Amino acid sequence: ATQREKAIFTIIFMIWGIGKAVFSLFEAQYAQVFGFYLVEILFSNVLNVCIFVIYILKTRSEISRADRIFKVIAENATDVIFYYTLGDQKGFSYISPSIERMTGHPPAAFYGNPKYYYELLDSSDYHQADEIFEGRNTEASPATYILTIYHKNGKRIYGEITVTVIMEGEEPVAIEGFIRDITITKLAEDELQASRKSRELLLSYVSHELRTPITSILGYVSALKDGTIQEEEDVRKAMDIVINKSITLERLINDLFQLSKLETKQFSFRFQKMEALDLTIGLINKYSMDIEKGNLKLKTKIDYGVLSEVFLFVDPERIEQVYANLISNAIKYTKPGDRLLLQFLTDKKKENMLIHISDSGIGIAKADIPYVFERFYRAESPPEIRNASSSGLGLTICKELVEAHGGSISVKSRVGKGSTFSVKMPIYSADQIQQIEGKEISDAQRENPDRG
Ligand code: ADP
């Protein structure tokens, strides 16, 4: 195109030059003829108009090119670009279509209502948003804010908003800015901070939990060695305490080890297909002795019909660990002679197996319920129950184990009435389980092709 433009300009200027020369040649001869001047003026102006038209066409094509480039950038960017006019015509003059991807609200919605940004925010952030969109912060420009934005579907995102206030003299006339979704970065940052804090907490807990039994073991062993404890009966008692404390320590160390492996996803499970009813019968048989020893009146309810038709994809040893833990808690926190109800059911849609373990024991206070699955958390309980073998890690491990099976664990409880711990795990039909197994096998082969 530039070659062509050059050629046109060259031709026009050549005509112009030749024209001028020709006119000057005839000027002396026809100076008196009025028509001669008229032709000359006409000739010059036609050329002027030609040049002017070419100039306009060229500028217009340049503008539309810039416009196209801007549109491509604005409409394909993941960030949202906006221009907000202040004054009488207050409102969004432009907001890029990416706003719909980010928030679920289309740009058109913003054009109609200058305060439409309220729709994306929590009311506690309205004030801050007004400050941004009224261009009040003219000192720090561009300024960056982080606001919590709600997607139309309820999902929460963190938006980093950078705005520049455009001034005309002393007056702010518009705001231009962009919004970036920094949810992933923000969450990672929060997680890092939380994990740092939890590591500190863990260290202080662990050193405390380990130190207490060790101090007591050391005390008794020294007393035995230097003869402070001599009576045969006292020696036996002291030995018992040392053994018990050592068992506690061993359990604590094992629990901590397993939990840290689970939390860092380094724990290896041996998942396998199992009929839900087989798992149920196995669990009931294995732990009925413990329940008997705990002197609890046992009642069981089993949904034989459905459980015999569906399958689980589980590591049976780990599910047994969860069950054993819940049963031993139920025994621990319930008076002998009280009731224990075990239910093995499925939910209405037959998507999950439900195991409910309901005791009629001391129960858990409302304030403690949200925390019982947190590590080292122990609710207030009478001193006779609060024995040395409690680590406060049991339920935390149960939760990790159940979640690794794609399930969940929850509790309902009332002080003095009892507690129900519920484990929920996905169940599958015979066809579904075959697909899962097939996938597992091909995954394993991909990872370790030699095994075939
Ligand atoms: P612990 O080793 O202390 O039993 P857990 O993690 O198993 O640790 O349980 C955490 C806390 O939850 C317990 O200290 C207890 O206060 C409460 N709890 C757990 N199971 C029951 C239950 N069946 N009845 C009452 N309280 C319970």
Coordinates of C-alpha atoms and ligand atoms in Angstrom, one line a residue:
A1 CA 0.0 0.0 0.0
T2 CA 2.8 2.5 0.8
Q3 CA 4.3 1.8 -2.7
R4 CA 1.0 2.7 -4.3
E5 CA 0.6 5.8 -2.1
K6 CA 4.1 6.9 -3.0
A7 CA 3.3 6.5 -6.7
I8 CA 0.1 8.5 -6.4
F9 CA 1.8 11.3 -4.5
T10 CA 4.6 11.4 -7.1
I11 CA 2.1 11.6 -9.9
I12 CA 0.1 14.4 -8.2
F13 CA 3.2 16.4 -7.5
M14 CA 4.5 15.9 -11.0
I15 CA 1.1 17.1 -12.4
W16 CA 1.3 20.0 -10.0
G17 CA 4.9 20.9 -11.1
I18 CA 4.1 20.6 -14.8
G19 CA 0.9 22.5 -14.4
K20 CA 2.6 25.3 -12.6
A21 CA 5.4 25.5 -15.3
V22 CA 2.8 25.5 -18.1
F23 CA 0.8 28.2 -16.4
S24 CA 3.9 30.4 -15.8
L25 CA 4.8 30.0 -19.5
F26 CA 1.4 31.3 -20.6
E27 CA 1.1 33.8 -17.8
A28 CA 2.6 36.8 -19.6
Q29 CA 0.7 36.2 -22.8
Y30 CA -2.8 35.6 -21.2
A31 CA -2.3 37.8 -18.1
Q32 CA -5.3 39.9 -19.1
V33 CA -7.6 37.0 -19.6
F34 CA -9.7 36.5 -16.5
G35 CA -10.5 32.9 -17.4
F36 CA -6.9 31.9 -17.3
Y37 CA -6.7 32.7 -13.6
L38 CA -9.9 30.8 -13.0
V39 CA -8.4 27.6 -14.6
E40 CA -5.2 28.0 -12.5
I41 CA -7.2 28.3 -9.2
L42 CA -9.4 25.4 -10.2
F43 CA -6.4 23.2 -11.1
S44 CA -4.6 24.0 -7.7
N45 CA -7.7 23.3 -5.7
V46 CA -8.5 20.0 -7.4
L47 CA -5.0 18.9 -6.5
N48 CA -5.3 20.2 -2.9
V49 CA -8.6 18.3 -2.4
C50 CA -6.9 15.1 -3.8
I51 CA -4.1 15.4 -1.3
F52 CA -6.5 16.1 1.5
V53 CA -8.7 13.1 0.7
I54 CA -5.6 10.8 0.5
Y55 CA -4.5 12.2 3.9
I56 CA -7.9 11.5 5.5
L57 CA -8.1 8.0 4.1
K58 CA -4.6 7.2 5.4
T59 CA -5.3 8.5 8.9
R60 CA -8.6 6.7 9.1
S61 CA -7.0 3.4 8.2
E62 CA -4.3 4.0 10.8
I63 CA -6.9 4.8 13.5
S64 CA -8.9 1.7 12.7
R65 CA -5.7 -0.4 12.8
A66 CA -4.9 1.0 16.3
D67 CA -8.5 0.4 17.2
R68 CA -8.3 -3.2 16.0
I69 CA -5.1 -3.8 17.9
F70 CA -6.6 -2.4 21.1
K71 CA -9.7 -4.5 20.7
V72 CA -7.6 -7.7 20.2
I73 CA -5.6 -6.9 23.3
A74 CA -8.6 -5.8 25.4
E75 CA -10.8 -8.6 24.4
N76 CA -8.4 -11.4 24.7
A77 CA -6.7 -10.4 27.8
T78 CA -7.5 -12.4 30.9
D79 CA -7.2 -9.2 32.9
V80 CA -10.2 -6.8 32.9
I81 CA -9.5 -3.4 31.4
F82 CA -12.0 -0.6 32.2
Y83 CA -12.5 3.1 31.7
Y84 CA -14.9 4.9 34.1
T85 CA -16.0 8.4 33.4
L86 CA -16.6 10.9 36.2
G87 CA -18.7 14.0 36.3
D88 CA -22.2 14.3 34.9
Q89 CA -21.9 11.3 32.6
K90 CA -20.7 9.1 35.5
G91 CA -20.3 5.4 34.7
F92 CA -18.4 2.8 32.8
S93 CA -17.5 3.9 29.3
Y94 CA -15.6 0.7 28.6
I95 CA -15.2 -2.6 30.3
S96 CA -13.5 -5.5 28.5
P97 CA -15.5 -8.7 27.9
S98 CA -13.1 -10.6 30.1
I99 CA -15.2 -9.3 33.0
E100 CA -17.8 -11.9 32.1
R101 CA -15.2 -14.7 32.4
M102 CA -14.0 -13.4 35.7
T103 CA -17.3 -12.6 37.4
G104 CA -20.1 -14.0 35.3
H105 CA -21.6 -10.5 34.8
P106 CA -21.6 -9.3 31.1
P107 CA -20.1 -5.9 30.2
A108 CA -23.6 -4.6 29.2
A109 CA -24.7 -4.8 32.8
F110 CA -22.0 -2.4 33.8
Y111 CA -22.8 0.2 31.2
G112 CA -26.3 0.7 32.5
N113 CA -25.5 1.3 36.2
P114 CA -22.6 3.4 37.5
K115 CA -22.7 1.4 40.8
Y116 CA -22.9 -2.0 39.3
Y117 CA -19.6 -2.9 40.9
Y118 CA -21.6 -3.4 44.1
E119 CA -23.0 -6.6 42.6
L120 CA -19.5 -8.1 42.8
L121 CA -18.6 -7.1 46.3
D122 CA -19.4 -7.8 49.9
S123 CA -21.2 -4.8 51.5
S124 CA -18.2 -4.3 53.8
D125 CA -16.2 -3.3 50.7
Y126 CA -18.6 -0.8 49.2
H127 CA -16.9 2.1 50.9
Q128 CA -13.5 1.2 49.5
A129 CA -14.9 0.6 46.1
D130 CA -16.6 4.0 46.1
E131 CA -13.3 5.6 47.0
I132 CA -11.8 3.9 44.0
F133 CA -14.5 4.8 41.5
E134 CA -15.0 8.3 42.6
G135 CA -11.3 9.0 42.0
R136 CA -10.8 10.2 45.5
N137 CA -7.3 8.8 45.9
T138 CA -5.5 11.2 43.6
E139 CA -2.3 11.2 45.5
A140 CA -1.2 7.7 44.9
S141 CA -1.9 7.2 41.3
P142 CA -1.7 4.5 40.0
A143 CA -2.9 2.8 43.1
T144 CA -3.4 -0.9 43.7
Y145 CA -6.1 -2.4 45.9
I146 CA -7.0 -6.0 46.6
L147 CA -10.7 -6.7 46.9
T148 CA -12.7 -9.9 47.3
I149 CA -14.9 -10.3 44.3
Y150 CA -17.8 -12.7 44.1
H151 CA -18.5 -14.6 40.9
K152 CA -22.1 -14.8 39.9
N153 CA -22.0 -18.5 40.9
G154 CA -20.9 -17.6 44.4
K155 CA -17.3 -18.5 44.0
R156 CA -14.9 -16.1 45.7
I157 CA -11.9 -14.6 43.9
Y158 CA -9.3 -12.1 44.9
G159 CA -9.0 -9.2 42.5
E160 CA -6.0 -6.9 42.3
I161 CA -7.3 -3.6 41.0
T162 CA -4.9 -1.0 39.7
V163 CA -6.3 2.4 38.9
T164 CA -5.0 5.7 37.5
V165 CA -7.0 8.8 38.0
I166 CA -7.1 11.0 35.0
M167 CA -7.1 14.7 35.8
E168 CA -8.0 17.8 34.0
G169 CA -6.3 20.5 36.0
E170 CA -7.4 19.9 39.6
E171 CA -10.5 17.9 38.6
P172 CA -10.5 14.1 38.3
V173 CA -12.4 13.3 35.1
A174 CA -12.0 9.6 34.7
I175 CA -10.6 6.4 36.1
E176 CA -8.8 3.9 34.0
G177 CA -7.6 0.7 35.4
F178 CA -7.4 -3.1 35.2
I179 CA -8.4 -6.0 37.4
R180 CA -6.3 -9.1 37.7
D181 CA -7.5 -12.4 39.2
I182 CA -4.8 -13.2 41.8
T183 CA -6.8 -15.9 43.6
I184 CA -4.2 -18.6 43.0
T185 CA -1.3 -16.5 44.1
K186 CA -3.2 -15.2 47.1
L187 CA -4.4 -18.7 48.2
A188 CA -0.9 -20.1 47.8
E189 CA 0.5 -17.2 49.9
D190 CA -2.2 -17.8 52.6
E191 CA -1.5 -21.5 52.6
L192 CA 2.2 -20.9 53.0
Q193 CA 1.5 -18.7 55.9
A194 CA -0.9 -21.1 57.5
S195 CA 1.5 -24.0 57.0
R196 CA 4.3 -21.9 58.7
K197 CA 2.1 -21.2 61.6
S198 CA 0.9 -24.8 61.9
R199 CA 4.4 -26.0 61.8
E200 CA 5.4 -23.7 64.7
L201 CA 2.3 -24.9 66.6
L202 CA 3.1 -28.5 65.8
L203 CA 6.7 -28.1 67.1
S204 CA 5.6 -26.6 70.3
Y205 CA 2.9 -29.3 70.8
V206 CA 5.2 -32.1 70.0
S207 CA 8.0 -31.0 72.3
H208 CA 5.4 -30.6 75.1
E209 CA 3.7 -33.9 74.4
L210 CA 7.0 -35.8 74.3
R211 CA 8.6 -34.0 77.2
T212 CA 5.8 -34.8 79.7
P213 CA 6.0 -38.6 79.5
I214 CA 9.8 -38.5 79.2
T215 CA 10.1 -36.4 82.4
S216 CA 7.9 -38.8 84.2
I217 CA 9.8 -41.9 82.9
L218 CA 13.1 -40.3 83.9
G219 CA 11.8 -39.4 87.3
Y220 CA 10.7 -43.0 88.1
V221 CA 13.7 -44.7 86.6
S222 CA 16.1 -42.4 88.6
A223 CA 14.1 -43.1 91.8
L224 CA 14.3 -46.8 91.1
K225 CA 18.0 -46.6 90.5
D226 CA 19.0 -44.6 93.5
G227 CA 16.7 -46.6 95.8
T228 CA 14.2 -43.9 96.6
I229 CA 11.5 -46.4 95.6
Q230 CA 12.2 -49.7 97.4
E231 CA 9.0 -51.4 98.6
E232 CA 8.2 -54.2 96.2
E233 CA 4.6 -52.9 95.7
D234 CA 5.9 -49.4 94.9
V235 CA 8.6 -50.7 92.5
R236 CA 5.9 -52.7 90.6
K237 CA 3.7 -49.6 90.4
A238 CA 6.6 -47.5 89.2
M239 CA 7.5 -50.0 86.5
D240 CA 3.8 -50.1 85.4
I241 CA 3.9 -46.3 85.0
V242 CA 7.1 -46.4 83.1
I243 CA 5.7 -49.1 80.7
N244 CA 2.5 -47.1 80.2
K245 CA 4.3 -43.9 79.5
S246 CA 6.6 -45.6 77.1
I247 CA 3.6 -47.1 75.3
T248 CA 2.0 -43.6 75.1
L249 CA 5.3 -42.3 73.6
E250 CA 5.5 -45.1 71.1
R251 CA 1.9 -44.5 70.0
L252 CA 2.4 -40.8 69.8
I253 CA 5.5 -41.2 67.6
N254 CA 3.7 -43.7 65.4
D255 CA 0.7 -41.4 65.1
L256 CA 2.8 -38.4 64.3
F257 CA 4.7 -40.3 61.7
Q258 CA 1.6 -41.5 60.0
L259 CA -0.1 -38.1 60.1
S260 CA 2.9 -36.4 58.6
K261 CA 3.0 -38.9 55.8
L262 CA -0.7 -38.5 55.2
E263 CA -0.5 -34.7 55.2
T264 CA 2.4 -34.7 52.8
K265 CA 0.6 -37.2 50.6
Q266 CA 3.5 -39.7 51.0
F267 CA 1.4 -42.4 52.6
S268 CA 0.9 -45.3 50.2
F269 CA -2.5 -46.9 50.2
R270 CA -3.4 -50.4 48.9
F271 CA -6.8 -49.7 47.3
Q272 CA -8.8 -52.6 46.2
K273 CA -12.3 -53.5 45.1
M274 CA -14.5 -54.8 48.0
E275 CA -18.2 -55.6 48.3
A276 CA -19.6 -53.2 50.8
L277 CA -21.3 -55.9 52.8
D278 CA -18.0 -57.9 53.1
L279 CA -16.3 -54.9 54.6
T280 CA -19.3 -54.4 57.0
I281 CA -19.3 -58.0 58.3
G282 CA -15.5 -58.0 58.6
L283 CA -15.6 -54.8 60.7
I284 CA -18.4 -56.0 63.0
N285 CA -16.8 -59.4 63.6
K286 CA -13.4 -58.0 64.3
Y287 CA -14.4 -55.5 66.9
S288 CA -17.3 -57.2 68.7
M289 CA -14.9 -58.6 71.3
D290 CA -13.7 -55.1 72.2
I291 CA -17.2 -53.8 72.5
E292 CA -18.1 -56.7 74.7
K293 CA -15.1 -56.0 76.9
G294 CA -16.1 -52.4 77.1
N295 CA -19.4 -53.7 78.5
L296 CA -21.6 -51.8 76.1
K297 CA -25.0 -52.9 74.9
L298 CA -24.5 -53.3 71.2
K299 CA -27.1 -52.8 68.5
T300 CA -26.4 -53.0 64.8
K301 CA -28.4 -52.0 61.8
I302 CA -27.3 -53.1 58.4
D303 CA -28.8 -52.3 55.0
Y304 CA -28.1 -55.8 53.7
G305 CA -30.1 -55.4 50.5
V306 CA -28.1 -52.4 49.0
L307 CA -24.7 -53.2 50.6
S308 CA -24.6 -56.6 49.0
E309 CA -25.0 -55.0 45.6
V310 CA -22.5 -52.2 45.7
F311 CA -18.7 -52.0 45.9
L312 CA -16.1 -49.8 47.6
F313 CA -12.7 -49.0 46.4
V314 CA -10.7 -48.9 49.6
D315 CA -7.6 -49.9 51.5
P316 CA -9.4 -52.3 54.0
E317 CA -6.6 -52.0 56.6
R318 CA -6.9 -48.2 56.7
I319 CA -10.7 -48.3 56.9
E320 CA -10.3 -50.8 59.8
Q321 CA -8.0 -48.3 61.5
V322 CA -10.6 -45.6 61.2
Y323 CA -13.3 -47.9 62.6
A324 CA -11.1 -49.2 65.4
N325 CA -10.3 -45.6 66.4
L326 CA -14.0 -44.6 66.5
I327 CA -15.0 -47.7 68.4
S328 CA -12.3 -47.2 71.0
N329 CA -13.3 -43.6 71.4
A330 CA -16.9 -44.6 71.8
I331 CA -15.9 -47.1 74.5
K332 CA -13.5 -44.6 76.2
Y333 CA -16.1 -41.9 76.4
T334 CA -19.1 -44.0 77.4
K335 CA -20.0 -45.5 80.8
P336 CA -20.1 -49.3 81.0
G337 CA -23.6 -50.6 80.5
D338 CA -24.6 -47.8 78.1
R339 CA -25.7 -48.3 74.5
L340 CA -23.7 -48.4 71.3
L341 CA -25.5 -48.3 68.0
L342 CA -23.6 -49.3 64.8
Q343 CA -25.3 -48.5 61.5
F344 CA -24.1 -49.5 58.1
L345 CA -26.3 -47.8 55.5
T346 CA -26.3 -46.0 52.2
D347 CA -27.6 -42.5 51.4
K348 CA -30.9 -42.0 49.5
K349 CA -29.3 -41.7 46.1
K350 CA -27.1 -44.8 46.7
E351 CA -24.0 -42.9 46.0
N352 CA -22.3 -43.2 49.4
M353 CA -22.0 -45.8 52.1
L354 CA -22.7 -44.4 55.6
I355 CA -21.2 -45.8 58.8
H356 CA -22.7 -44.3 61.9
I357 CA -21.2 -45.0 65.3
S358 CA -23.5 -43.7 68.0
D359 CA -22.6 -43.9 71.7
S360 CA -24.6 -42.7 74.6
G361 CA -21.6 -41.3 76.4
I362 CA -20.4 -38.0 77.8
G363 CA -20.9 -36.2 74.4
I364 CA -19.0 -33.2 73.1
A365 CA -19.7 -29.6 74.0
K366 CA -21.0 -27.5 71.1
A367 CA -17.9 -25.2 71.3
D368 CA -15.6 -28.2 70.9
I369 CA -17.3 -29.9 68.0
P370 CA -15.6 -27.9 65.2
Y371 CA -12.2 -28.7 66.6
V372 CA -12.3 -32.4 67.5
F373 CA -10.7 -33.3 64.1
E374 CA -7.8 -31.0 64.6
R375 CA -4.6 -32.4 65.7
F376 CA -3.8 -32.5 69.4
Y377 CA -7.3 -31.3 70.2
R378 CA -8.8 -32.8 73.3
A379 CA -12.1 -31.6 74.6
E380 CA -12.6 -31.2 78.4
S381 CA -13.4 -34.6 79.9
P382 CA -13.6 -36.0 83.4
P383 CA -10.1 -36.9 84.8
E384 CA -10.9 -40.6 85.0
I385 CA -11.4 -40.6 81.2
R386 CA -8.6 -38.3 80.4
N387 CA -6.1 -41.1 80.6
A388 CA -2.5 -41.0 79.5
S389 CA -3.0 -42.9 76.2
S390 CA -4.9 -40.0 74.6
S391 CA -2.9 -38.1 72.0
G392 CA -5.6 -36.0 70.4
L393 CA -4.4 -37.3 67.0
G394 CA -6.7 -40.2 66.5
L395 CA -9.6 -38.3 64.8
T396 CA -7.2 -36.2 62.8
I397 CA -5.7 -39.4 61.3
C398 CA -9.2 -40.8 60.7
K399 CA -10.2 -37.6 58.8
E400 CA -7.1 -37.8 56.6
L401 CA -7.6 -41.5 55.9
V402 CA -11.3 -41.1 55.0
E403 CA -10.6 -38.1 52.8
A404 CA -7.9 -40.1 51.0
H405 CA -10.8 -42.5 50.1
G406 CA -12.8 -39.6 48.6
G407 CA -15.1 -39.7 51.6
S408 CA -15.8 -37.5 54.7
I409 CA -16.2 -37.8 58.4
S410 CA -18.5 -35.8 60.7
V411 CA -19.9 -35.7 64.2
K412 CA -23.1 -34.9 65.9
S413 CA -23.1 -34.7 69.6
R414 CA -24.9 -33.4 72.7
V415 CA -23.3 -33.2 76.1
G416 CA -24.5 -35.9 78.4
K417 CA -26.5 -37.6 75.6
G418 CA -23.8 -39.1 73.4
S419 CA -22.1 -38.7 70.1
T420 CA -22.5 -40.0 66.6
F421 CA -19.5 -40.2 64.3
S422 CA -20.4 -40.7 60.7
V423 CA -18.1 -41.9 57.9
K424 CA -19.2 -41.4 54.3
M425 CA -17.5 -43.2 51.4
P426 CA -18.4 -43.3 47.7
I427 CA -19.9 -46.6 46.5
Y428 CA -19.9 -48.0 43.0
S429 CA -21.9 -50.4 40.9
A430 CA -20.2 -53.5 39.5
D431 CA -19.7 -51.7 36.1
Q432 CA -18.3 -48.5 37.6
I433 CA -15.8 -50.4 39.8
Q434 CA -14.6 -52.3 36.8
Q435 CA -13.8 -49.0 35.0
I436 CA -12.0 -47.7 38.1
E437 CA -10.0 -50.9 38.4
G438 CA -9.1 -50.8 34.7
K439 CA -8.0 -47.2 35.0
E440 CA -5.9 -47.9 38.1
I441 CA -4.2 -50.8 36.3
S442 CA -3.4 -48.8 33.2
D443 CA -2.1 -45.9 35.4
A444 CA 0.2 -48.3 37.2
Q445 CA 1.4 -49.7 33.9
R446 CA 2.1 -46.3 32.6
E447 CA 4.2 -45.5 35.7
N448 CA 5.9 -48.8 35.8
P449 CA 5.7 -50.4 32.3
D450 CA 8.2 -53.2 33.2
R451 CA 5.7 -54.8 35.5
G452 CA 3.3 -55.4 32.7
Ligands
ADP1 P1 -7.9 -38.9 71.8 O1 -6.6 -39.6 71.6 O2 -7.8 -37.8 72.8 O3 -9.1 -39.7 72.0 P2 -9.1 -38.1 69.3 O4 -8.5 -37.3 68.2 O5 -9.5 -39.5 69.0 O6 -8.0 -38.1 70.4 O7 -10.3 -37.4 69.9 C1 -10.2 -36.0 70.1 C2 -11.2 -35.5 71.2 O8 -12.5 -35.7 70.7 C3 -11.1 -36.4 72.4 O9 -10.1 -35.9 73.3 C4 -12.5 -36.2 73.0 O10 -12.5 -35.0 73.8 C5 -13.4 -36.0 71.8 N1 -14.1 -37.3 71.5 C6 -13.7 -38.2 70.5 N2 -14.6 -39.2 70.5 C7 -15.5 -38.9 71.4 C8 -16.7 -39.6 71.8 N3 -17.1 -40.8 71.3 N4 -17.4 -39.1 72.8 C9 -17.0 -37.9 73.4 N5 -15.9 -37.2 73.0 C10 -15.2 -37.7 72.1

